[in-house]
XYZ file of N, CA and C in Angstrom:
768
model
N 111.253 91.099 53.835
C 112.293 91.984 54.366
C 111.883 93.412 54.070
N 111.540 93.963 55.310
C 111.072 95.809 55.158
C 112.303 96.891 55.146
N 113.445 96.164 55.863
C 114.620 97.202 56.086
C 115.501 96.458 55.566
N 116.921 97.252 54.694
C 118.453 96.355 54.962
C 119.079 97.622 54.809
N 119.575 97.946 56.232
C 120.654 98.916 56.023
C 122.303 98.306 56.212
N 122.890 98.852 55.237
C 124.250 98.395 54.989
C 125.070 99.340 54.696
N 127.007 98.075 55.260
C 127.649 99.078 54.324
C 128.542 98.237 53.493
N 128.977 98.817 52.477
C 129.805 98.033 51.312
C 131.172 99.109 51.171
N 132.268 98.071 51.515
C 133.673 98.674 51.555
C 133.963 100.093 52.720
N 133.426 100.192 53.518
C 133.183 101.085 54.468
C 133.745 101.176 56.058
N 134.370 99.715 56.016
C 135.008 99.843 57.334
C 136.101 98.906 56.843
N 137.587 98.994 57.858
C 138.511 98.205 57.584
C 138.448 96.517 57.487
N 137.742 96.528 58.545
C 137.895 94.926 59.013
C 136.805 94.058 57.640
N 135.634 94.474 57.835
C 134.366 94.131 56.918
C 134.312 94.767 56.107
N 133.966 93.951 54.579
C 133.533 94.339 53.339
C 132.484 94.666 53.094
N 131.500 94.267 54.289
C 130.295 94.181 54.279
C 129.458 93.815 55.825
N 128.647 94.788 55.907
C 128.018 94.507 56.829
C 126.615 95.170 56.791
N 125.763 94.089 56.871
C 124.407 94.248 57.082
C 123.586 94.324 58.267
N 122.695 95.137 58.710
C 121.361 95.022 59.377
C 120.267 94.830 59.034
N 119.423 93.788 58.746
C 117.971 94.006 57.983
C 116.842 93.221 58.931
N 116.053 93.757 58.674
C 114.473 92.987 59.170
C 113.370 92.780 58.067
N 112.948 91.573 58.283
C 111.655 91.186 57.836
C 110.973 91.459 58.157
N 109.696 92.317 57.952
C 108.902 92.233 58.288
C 107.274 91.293 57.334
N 106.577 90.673 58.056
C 105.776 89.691 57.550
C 104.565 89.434 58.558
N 103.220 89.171 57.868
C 102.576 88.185 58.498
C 102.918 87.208 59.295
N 102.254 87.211 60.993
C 102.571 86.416 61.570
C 102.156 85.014 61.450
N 101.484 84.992 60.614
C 100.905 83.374 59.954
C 101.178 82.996 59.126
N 102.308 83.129 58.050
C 103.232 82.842 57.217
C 104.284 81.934 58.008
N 104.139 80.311 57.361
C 105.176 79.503 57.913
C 106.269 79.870 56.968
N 107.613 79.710 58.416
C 109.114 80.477 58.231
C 109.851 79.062 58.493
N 111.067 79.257 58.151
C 112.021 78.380 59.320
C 113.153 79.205 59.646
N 113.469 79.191 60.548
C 114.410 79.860 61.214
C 116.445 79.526 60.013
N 117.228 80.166 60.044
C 117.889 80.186 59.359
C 118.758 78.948 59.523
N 119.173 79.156 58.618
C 119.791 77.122 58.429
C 120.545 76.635 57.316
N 121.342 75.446 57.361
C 121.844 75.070 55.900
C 120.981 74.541 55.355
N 120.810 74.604 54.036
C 119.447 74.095 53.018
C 120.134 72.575 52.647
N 118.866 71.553 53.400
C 119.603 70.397 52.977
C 119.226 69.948 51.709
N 118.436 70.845 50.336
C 118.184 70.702 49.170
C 119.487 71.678 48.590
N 120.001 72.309 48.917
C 121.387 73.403 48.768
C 122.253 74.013 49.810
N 123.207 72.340 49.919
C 123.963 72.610 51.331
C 124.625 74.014 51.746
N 124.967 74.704 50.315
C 125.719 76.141 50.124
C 125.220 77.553 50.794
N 123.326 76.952 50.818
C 123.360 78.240 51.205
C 122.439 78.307 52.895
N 122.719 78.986 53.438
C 122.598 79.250 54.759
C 121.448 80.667 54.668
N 120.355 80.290 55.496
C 119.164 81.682 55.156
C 118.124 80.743 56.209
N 117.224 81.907 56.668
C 115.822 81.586 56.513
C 115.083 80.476 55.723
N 113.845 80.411 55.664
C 113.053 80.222 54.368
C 111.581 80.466 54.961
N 110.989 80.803 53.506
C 109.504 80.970 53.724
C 108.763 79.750 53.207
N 107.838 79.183 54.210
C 107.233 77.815 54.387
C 106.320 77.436 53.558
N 105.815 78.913 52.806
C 104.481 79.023 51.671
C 105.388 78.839 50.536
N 106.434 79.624 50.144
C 106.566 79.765 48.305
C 108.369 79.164 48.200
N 109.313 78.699 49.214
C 110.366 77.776 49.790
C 111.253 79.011 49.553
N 111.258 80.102 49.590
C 112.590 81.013 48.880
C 112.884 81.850 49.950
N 113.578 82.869 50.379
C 114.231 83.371 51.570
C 114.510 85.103 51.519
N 114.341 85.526 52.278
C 114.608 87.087 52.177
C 115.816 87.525 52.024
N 116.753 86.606 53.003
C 118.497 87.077 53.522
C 119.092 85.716 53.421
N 120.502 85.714 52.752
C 121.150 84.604 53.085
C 122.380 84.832 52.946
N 123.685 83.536 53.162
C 124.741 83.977 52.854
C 124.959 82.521 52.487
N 126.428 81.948 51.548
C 126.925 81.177 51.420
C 128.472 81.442 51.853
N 129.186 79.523 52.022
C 130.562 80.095 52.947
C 131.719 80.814 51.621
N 131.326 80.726 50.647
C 132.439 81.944 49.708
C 132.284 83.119 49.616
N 131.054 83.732 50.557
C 131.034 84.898 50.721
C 129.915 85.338 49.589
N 128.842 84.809 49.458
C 127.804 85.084 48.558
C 127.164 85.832 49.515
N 125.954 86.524 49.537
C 125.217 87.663 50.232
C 123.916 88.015 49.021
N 122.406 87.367 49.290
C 121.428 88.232 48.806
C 120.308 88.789 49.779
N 119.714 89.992 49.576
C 118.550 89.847 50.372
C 117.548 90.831 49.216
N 116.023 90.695 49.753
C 115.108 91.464 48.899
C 114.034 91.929 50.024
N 113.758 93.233 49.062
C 112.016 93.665 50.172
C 111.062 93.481 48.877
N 109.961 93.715 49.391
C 109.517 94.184 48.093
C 109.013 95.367 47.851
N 108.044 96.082 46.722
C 107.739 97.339 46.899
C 106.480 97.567 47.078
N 106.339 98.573 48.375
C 104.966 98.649 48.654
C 104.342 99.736 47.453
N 103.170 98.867 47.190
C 101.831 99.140 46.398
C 100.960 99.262 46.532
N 99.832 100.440 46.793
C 98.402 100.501 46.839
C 97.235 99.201 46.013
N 97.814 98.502 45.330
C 97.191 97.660 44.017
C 97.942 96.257 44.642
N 96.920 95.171 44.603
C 97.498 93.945 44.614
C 98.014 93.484 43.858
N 99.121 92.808 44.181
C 99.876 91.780 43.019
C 99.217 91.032 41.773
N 99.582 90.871 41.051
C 99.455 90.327 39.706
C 99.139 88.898 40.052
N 98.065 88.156 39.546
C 98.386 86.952 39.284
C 99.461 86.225 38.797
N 99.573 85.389 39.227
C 100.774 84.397 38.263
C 102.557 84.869 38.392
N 102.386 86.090 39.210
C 103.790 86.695 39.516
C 104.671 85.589 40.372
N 105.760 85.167 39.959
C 106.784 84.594 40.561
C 106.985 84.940 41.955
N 107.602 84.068 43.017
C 108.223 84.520 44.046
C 109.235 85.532 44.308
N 109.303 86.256 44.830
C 110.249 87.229 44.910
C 111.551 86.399 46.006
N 111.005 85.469 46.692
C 112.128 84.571 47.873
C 112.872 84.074 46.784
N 112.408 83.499 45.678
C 113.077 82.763 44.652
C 114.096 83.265 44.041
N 114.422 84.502 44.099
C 115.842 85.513 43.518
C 116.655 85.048 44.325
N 116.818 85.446 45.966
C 117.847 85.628 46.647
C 118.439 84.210 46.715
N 116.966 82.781 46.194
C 117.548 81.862 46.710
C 118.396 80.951 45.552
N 117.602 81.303 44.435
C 118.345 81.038 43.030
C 119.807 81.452 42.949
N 120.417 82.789 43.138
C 121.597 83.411 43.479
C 122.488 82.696 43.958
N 122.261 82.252 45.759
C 123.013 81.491 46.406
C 123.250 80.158 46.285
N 122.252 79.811 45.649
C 122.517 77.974 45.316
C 123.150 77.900 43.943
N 123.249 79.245 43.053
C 123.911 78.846 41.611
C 125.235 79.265 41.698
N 125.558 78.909 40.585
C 127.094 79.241 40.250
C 127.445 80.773 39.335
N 126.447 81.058 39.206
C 126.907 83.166 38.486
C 127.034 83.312 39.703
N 128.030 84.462 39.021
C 128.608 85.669 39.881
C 127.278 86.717 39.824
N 127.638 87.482 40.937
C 126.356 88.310 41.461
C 126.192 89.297 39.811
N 127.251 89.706 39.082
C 126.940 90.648 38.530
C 126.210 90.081 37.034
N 126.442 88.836 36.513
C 126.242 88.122 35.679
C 125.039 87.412 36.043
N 124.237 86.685 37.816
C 123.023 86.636 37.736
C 122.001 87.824 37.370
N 122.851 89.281 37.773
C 121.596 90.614 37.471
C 121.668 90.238 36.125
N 122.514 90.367 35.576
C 122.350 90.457 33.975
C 121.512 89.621 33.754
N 121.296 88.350 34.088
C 120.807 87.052 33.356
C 119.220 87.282 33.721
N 118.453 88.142 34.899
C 117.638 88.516 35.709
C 117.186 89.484 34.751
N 117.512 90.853 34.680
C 116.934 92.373 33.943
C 115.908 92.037 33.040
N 115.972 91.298 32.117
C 115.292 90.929 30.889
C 113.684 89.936 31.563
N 114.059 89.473 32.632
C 112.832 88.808 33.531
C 112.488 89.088 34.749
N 112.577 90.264 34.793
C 112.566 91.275 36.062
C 110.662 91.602 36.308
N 110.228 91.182 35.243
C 108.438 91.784 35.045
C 108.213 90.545 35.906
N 108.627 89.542 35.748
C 107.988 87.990 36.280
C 107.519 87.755 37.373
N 108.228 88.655 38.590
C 108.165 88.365 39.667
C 107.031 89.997 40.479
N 106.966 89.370 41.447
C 106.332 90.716 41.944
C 107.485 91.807 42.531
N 106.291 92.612 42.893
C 107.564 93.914 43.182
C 108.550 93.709 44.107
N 109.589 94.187 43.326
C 110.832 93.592 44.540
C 112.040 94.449 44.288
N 113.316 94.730 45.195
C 114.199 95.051 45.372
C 115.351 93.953 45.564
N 116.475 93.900 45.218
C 117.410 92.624 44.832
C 118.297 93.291 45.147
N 118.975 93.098 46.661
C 120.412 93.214 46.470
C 121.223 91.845 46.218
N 122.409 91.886 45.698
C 122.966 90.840 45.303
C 124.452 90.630 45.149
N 125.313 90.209 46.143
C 126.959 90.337 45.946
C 128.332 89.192 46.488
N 128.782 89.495 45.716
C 130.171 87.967 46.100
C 131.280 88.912 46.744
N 132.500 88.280 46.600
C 133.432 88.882 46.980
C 134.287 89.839 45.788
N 133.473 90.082 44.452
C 133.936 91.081 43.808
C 133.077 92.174 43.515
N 131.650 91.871 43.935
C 131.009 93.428 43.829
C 129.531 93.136 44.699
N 128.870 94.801 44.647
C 127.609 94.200 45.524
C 126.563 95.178 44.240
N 125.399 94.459 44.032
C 124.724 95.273 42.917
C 123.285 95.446 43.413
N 122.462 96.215 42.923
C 121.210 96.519 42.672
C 120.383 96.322 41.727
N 119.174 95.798 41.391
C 118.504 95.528 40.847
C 116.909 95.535 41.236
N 115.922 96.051 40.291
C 114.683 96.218 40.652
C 113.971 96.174 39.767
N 112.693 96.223 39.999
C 111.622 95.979 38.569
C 109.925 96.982 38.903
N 110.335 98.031 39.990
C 109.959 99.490 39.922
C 111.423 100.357 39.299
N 112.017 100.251 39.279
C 113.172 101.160 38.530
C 113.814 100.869 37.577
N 113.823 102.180 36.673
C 114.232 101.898 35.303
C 115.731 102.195 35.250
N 116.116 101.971 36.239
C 117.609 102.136 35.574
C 118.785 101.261 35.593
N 118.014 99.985 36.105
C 118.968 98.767 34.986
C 119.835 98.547 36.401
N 120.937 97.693 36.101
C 121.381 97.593 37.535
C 122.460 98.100 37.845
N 122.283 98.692 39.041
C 123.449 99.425 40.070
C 124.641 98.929 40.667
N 125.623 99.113 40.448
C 126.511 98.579 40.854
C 127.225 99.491 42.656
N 126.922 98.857 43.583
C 126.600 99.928 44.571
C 127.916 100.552 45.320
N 128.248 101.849 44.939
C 129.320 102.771 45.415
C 129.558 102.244 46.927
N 130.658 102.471 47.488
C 131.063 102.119 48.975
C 130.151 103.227 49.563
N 129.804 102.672 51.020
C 129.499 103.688 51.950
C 128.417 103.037 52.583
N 127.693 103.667 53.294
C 126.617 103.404 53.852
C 125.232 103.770 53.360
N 124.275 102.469 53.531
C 123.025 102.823 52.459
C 121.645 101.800 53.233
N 120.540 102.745 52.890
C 119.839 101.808 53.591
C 118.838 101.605 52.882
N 117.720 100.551 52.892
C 116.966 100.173 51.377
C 115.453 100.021 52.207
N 114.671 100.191 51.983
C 113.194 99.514 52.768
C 112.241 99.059 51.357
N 110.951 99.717 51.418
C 109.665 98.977 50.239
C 110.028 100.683 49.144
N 110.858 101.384 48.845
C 110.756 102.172 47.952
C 111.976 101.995 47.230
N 112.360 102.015 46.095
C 113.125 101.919 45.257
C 114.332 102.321 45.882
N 116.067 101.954 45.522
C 116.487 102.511 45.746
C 117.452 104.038 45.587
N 117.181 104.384 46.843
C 118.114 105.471 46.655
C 116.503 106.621 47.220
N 115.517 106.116 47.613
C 114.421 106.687 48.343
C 114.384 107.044 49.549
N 114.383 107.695 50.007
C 114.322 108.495 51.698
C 113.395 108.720 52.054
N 112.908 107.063 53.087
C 112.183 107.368 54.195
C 112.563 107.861 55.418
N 111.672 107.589 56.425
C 112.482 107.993 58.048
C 113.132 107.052 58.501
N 112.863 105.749 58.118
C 113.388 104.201 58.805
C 114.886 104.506 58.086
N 114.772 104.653 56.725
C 116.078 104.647 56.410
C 117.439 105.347 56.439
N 116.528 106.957 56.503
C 117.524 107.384 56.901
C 118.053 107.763 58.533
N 117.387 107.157 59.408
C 117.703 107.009 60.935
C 118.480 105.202 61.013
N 118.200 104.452 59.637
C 118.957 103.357 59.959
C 120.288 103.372 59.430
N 120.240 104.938 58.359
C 121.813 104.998 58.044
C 122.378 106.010 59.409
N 122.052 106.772 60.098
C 122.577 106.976 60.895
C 123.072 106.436 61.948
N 122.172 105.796 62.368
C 122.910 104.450 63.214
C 123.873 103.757 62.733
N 123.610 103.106 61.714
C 124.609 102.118 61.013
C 126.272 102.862 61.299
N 126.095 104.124 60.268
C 126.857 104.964 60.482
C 127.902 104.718 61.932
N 127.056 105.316 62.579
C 127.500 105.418 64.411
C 128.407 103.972 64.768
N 127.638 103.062 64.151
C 128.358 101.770 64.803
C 129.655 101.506 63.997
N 129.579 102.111 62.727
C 130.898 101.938 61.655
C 132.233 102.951 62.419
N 131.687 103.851 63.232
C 133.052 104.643 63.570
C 133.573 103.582 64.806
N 133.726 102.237 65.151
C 134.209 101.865 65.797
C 135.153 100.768 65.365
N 136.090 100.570 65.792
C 137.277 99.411 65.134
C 136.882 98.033 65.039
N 136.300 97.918 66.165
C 135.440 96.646 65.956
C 134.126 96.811 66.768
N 133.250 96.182 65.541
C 131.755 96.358 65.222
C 131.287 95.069 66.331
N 130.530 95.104 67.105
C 129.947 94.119 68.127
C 128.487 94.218 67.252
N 127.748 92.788 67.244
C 126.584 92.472 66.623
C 125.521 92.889 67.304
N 125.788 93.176 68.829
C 124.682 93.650 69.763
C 124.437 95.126 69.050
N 125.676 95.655 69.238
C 124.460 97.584 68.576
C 124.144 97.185 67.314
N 124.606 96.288 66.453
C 123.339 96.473 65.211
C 122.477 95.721 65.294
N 122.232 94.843 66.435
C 121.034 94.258 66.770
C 120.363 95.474 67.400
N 120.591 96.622 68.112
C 120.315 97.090 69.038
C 119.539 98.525 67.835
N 120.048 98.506 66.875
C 119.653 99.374 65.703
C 118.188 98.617 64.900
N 118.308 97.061 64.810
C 117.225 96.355 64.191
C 116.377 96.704 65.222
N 116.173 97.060 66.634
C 115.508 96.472 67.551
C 114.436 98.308 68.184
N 114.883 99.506 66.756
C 114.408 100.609 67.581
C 113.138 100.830 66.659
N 112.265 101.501 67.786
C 110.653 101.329 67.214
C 110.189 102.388 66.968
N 111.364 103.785 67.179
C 111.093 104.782 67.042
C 109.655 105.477 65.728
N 108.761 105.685 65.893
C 108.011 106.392 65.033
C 107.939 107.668 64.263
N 108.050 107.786 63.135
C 108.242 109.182 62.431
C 107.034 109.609 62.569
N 107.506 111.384 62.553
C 106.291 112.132 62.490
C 105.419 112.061 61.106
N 104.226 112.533 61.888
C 103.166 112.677 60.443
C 103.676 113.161 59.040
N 104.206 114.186 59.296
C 104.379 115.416 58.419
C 105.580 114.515 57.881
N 106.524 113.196 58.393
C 107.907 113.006 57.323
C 107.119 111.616 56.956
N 106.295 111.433 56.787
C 105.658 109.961 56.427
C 105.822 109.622 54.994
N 106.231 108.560 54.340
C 106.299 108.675 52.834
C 104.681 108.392 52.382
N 104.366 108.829 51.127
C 102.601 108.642 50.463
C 102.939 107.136 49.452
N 102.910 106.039 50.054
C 102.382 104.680 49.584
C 101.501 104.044 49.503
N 100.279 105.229 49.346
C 99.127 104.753 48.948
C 98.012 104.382 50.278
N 98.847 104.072 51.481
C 97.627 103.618 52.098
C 97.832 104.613 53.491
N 96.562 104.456 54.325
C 96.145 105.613 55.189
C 97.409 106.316 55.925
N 96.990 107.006 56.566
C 98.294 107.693 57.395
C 98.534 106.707 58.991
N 97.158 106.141 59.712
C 97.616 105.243 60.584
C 98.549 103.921 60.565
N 98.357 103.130 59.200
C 98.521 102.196 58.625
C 100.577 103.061 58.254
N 100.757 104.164 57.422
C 101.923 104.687 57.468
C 102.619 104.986 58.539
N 102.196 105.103 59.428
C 102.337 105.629 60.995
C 103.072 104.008 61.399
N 102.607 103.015 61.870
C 102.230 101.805 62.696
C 103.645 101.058 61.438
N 103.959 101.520 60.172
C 105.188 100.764 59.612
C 106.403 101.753 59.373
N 106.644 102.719 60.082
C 107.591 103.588 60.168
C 108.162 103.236 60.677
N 108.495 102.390 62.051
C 109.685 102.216 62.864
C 110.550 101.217 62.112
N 111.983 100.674 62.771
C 112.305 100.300 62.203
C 112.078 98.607 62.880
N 111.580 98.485 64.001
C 111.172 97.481 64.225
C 109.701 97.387 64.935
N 109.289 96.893 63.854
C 107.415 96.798 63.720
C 107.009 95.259 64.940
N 106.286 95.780 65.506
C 105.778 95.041 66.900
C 104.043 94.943 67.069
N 103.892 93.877 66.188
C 102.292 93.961 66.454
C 101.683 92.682 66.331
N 100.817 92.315 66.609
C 99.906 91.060 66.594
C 99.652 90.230 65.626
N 99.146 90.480 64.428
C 98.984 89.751 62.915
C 100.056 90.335 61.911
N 100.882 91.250 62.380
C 102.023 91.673 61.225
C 102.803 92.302 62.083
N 104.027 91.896 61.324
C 105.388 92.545 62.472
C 106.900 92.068 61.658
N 107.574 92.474 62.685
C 109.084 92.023 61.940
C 109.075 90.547 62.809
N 109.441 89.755 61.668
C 109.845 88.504 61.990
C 111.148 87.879 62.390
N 112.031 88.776 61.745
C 113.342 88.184 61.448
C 114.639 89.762 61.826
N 115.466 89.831 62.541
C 115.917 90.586 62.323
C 117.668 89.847 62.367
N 117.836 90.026 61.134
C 119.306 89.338 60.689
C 120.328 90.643 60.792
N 122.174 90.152 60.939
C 122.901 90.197 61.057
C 124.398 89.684 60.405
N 125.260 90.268 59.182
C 125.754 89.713 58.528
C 127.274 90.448 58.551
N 128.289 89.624 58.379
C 129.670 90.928 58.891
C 130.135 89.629 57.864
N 131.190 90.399 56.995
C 131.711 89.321 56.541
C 133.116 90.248 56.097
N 133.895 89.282 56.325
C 135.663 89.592 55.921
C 136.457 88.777 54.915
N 137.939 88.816 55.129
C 138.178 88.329 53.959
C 137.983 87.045 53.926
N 137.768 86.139 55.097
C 138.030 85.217 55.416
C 136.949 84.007 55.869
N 135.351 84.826 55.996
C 134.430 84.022 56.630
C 133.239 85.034 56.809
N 131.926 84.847 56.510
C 130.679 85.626 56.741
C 130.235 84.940 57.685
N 129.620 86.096 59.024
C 129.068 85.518 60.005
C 127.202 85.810 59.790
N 126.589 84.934 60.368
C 124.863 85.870 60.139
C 124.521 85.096 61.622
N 123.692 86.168 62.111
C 123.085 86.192 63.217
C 121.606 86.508 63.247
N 120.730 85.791 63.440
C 119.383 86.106 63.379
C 118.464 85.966 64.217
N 118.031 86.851 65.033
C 116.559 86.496 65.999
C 115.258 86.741 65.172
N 114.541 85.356 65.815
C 113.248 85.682 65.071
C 112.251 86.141 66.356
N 111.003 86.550 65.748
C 110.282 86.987 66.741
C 108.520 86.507 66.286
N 107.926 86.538 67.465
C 106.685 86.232 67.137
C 105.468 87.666 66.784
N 104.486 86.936 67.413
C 103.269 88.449 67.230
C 103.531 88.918 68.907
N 103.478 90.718 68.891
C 103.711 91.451 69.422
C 105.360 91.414 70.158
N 106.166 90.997 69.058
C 107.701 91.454 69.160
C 108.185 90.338 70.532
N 107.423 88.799 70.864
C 108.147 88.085 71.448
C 109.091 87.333 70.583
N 110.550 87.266 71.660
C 111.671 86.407 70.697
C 111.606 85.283 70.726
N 111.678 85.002 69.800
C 111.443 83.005 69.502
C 112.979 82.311 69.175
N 113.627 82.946 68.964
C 115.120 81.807 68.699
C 115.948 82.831 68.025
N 117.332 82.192 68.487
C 118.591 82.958 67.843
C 119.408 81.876 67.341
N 119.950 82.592 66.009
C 120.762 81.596 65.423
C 121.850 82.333 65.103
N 123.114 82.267 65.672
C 124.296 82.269 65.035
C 125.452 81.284 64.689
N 125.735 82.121 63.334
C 127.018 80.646 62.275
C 127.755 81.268 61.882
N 129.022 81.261 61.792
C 130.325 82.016 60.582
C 130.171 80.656 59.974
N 130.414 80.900 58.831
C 131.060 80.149 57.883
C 132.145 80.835 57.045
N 133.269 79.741 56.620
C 134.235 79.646 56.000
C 134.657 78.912 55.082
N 135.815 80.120 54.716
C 136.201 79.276 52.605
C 136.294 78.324 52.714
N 136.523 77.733 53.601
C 137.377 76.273 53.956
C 135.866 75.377 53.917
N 134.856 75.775 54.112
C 133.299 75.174 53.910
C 133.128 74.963 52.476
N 133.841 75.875 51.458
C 133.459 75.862 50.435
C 133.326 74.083 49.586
């Protein structure tokens, strides 16, 4: 997951509403989003190499997703899955703010990653490039990509503007924030963030939906959830941005 722009407590109807994309190797086996028939609870993706998931939701209104952080330096040997957070979360029984806690202290384990993580009493932050322990995330609108949060790239802050745009309406239709996952717009040279690798390579992952042959966005999910039921909507896509399948599900307490 390269993008999740969101908002938390920000519109009447939804407590929460997400836009995010994966972006990934197109030769990384996926499965398209689904109930886990090893953890009927939780509803996500999964990744086919390491079994753990970028985005998911459960029907009591659980919600995790992660990117990770881009690095000039390859990963560590022996580093844990980073899919394995969001998916540990949704299949257990802590509360979002009590899994960060239980997490902070084993935050080195895994590779670089960003953790959002929230139920129906809070939504938090957590990371293991940032030292400042975990965030408990203020209402409003916020958008997260491969830099720590609270970092301003161009993806993010053109995906909080959008987001934005679609929040001034009474009711939120899933098409414009599909229609927000789906813009390829490119930042200029001069607003490019320095992550180590060339400026073409910075160039070609600026948009917010990456369209290319051996790497691209895979997944671009959709999550609205109220008092009553979280919906997720997800198209996946292949190499050079063909769509391969849509999945939409609400689930409800009454699933619980």
């Amino acid at each position: 997951m390269c993008l999740i722009a969101f908002a938390w407590r920000a519109h009447p109807r939804y407590d929460l509403v997400v836009a995010a994309n994966r972006d990934e190797f197109h030769a990384r086996p996926t499965e398209a989003a689904h109930a886990w028939p090893d953890a009927p609870r939780v509803f996500a993706g999964r990744d086919g190499s390491a079994g753990g998931t970028w985005c998911g939701v459960t029907p009591d209104g659980r919600f995790a997703a992660v990117t990770n952080v881009r690095e000039p330096d390859p990963p560590r040997a022996g580093q844990l899955s980073r899919g394995a957070l969001v998916a540990d979360f949704l299949a257990g029984e802590a509360g979002a703010r009590a899994f960060c806690d239980d997490l902070l202290p084993k935050r080195f384990d895994y590779g670089a990653f960003n953790l959002l993580a929230g139920d129906r009493e809070g939504l938090y932050y957590v990371g293991n490039r940032d030292d400042r322990g975990i965030l408990a995330v203020p209402p409003g609108v916020h958008a997260l990509s491969n830099g720590v949060f609270g970092d301003v790239w161009p993806k993010t802050r053109r995906a909080e503007r959008l987001l934005g745009d679609v929040l001034a309406h009474d009711e939120i239709e899933v098409r414009d924030l599909q229609a927000l996952l789906y813009d390829e717009t490119e930042a200029p040279d001069g607003d490019l963030p320095d992550t180590g690798v060339d400026t073409v390579t910075e160039r070609a992952l600026s948009p917010i939906f990456i369209r290319g042959r051996q790497y691209g966005t895979r997944a671009a999910t959709v999550v609205l959830r109220d008092a009553d039921s979280v919906r997720l909507v997800e198209r996946g896509f292949g190499p050079d941005g063909v769509a391969l399948h849509t999945v939409d599900r609400t689930l409800t307490r009454r699933q619980v």
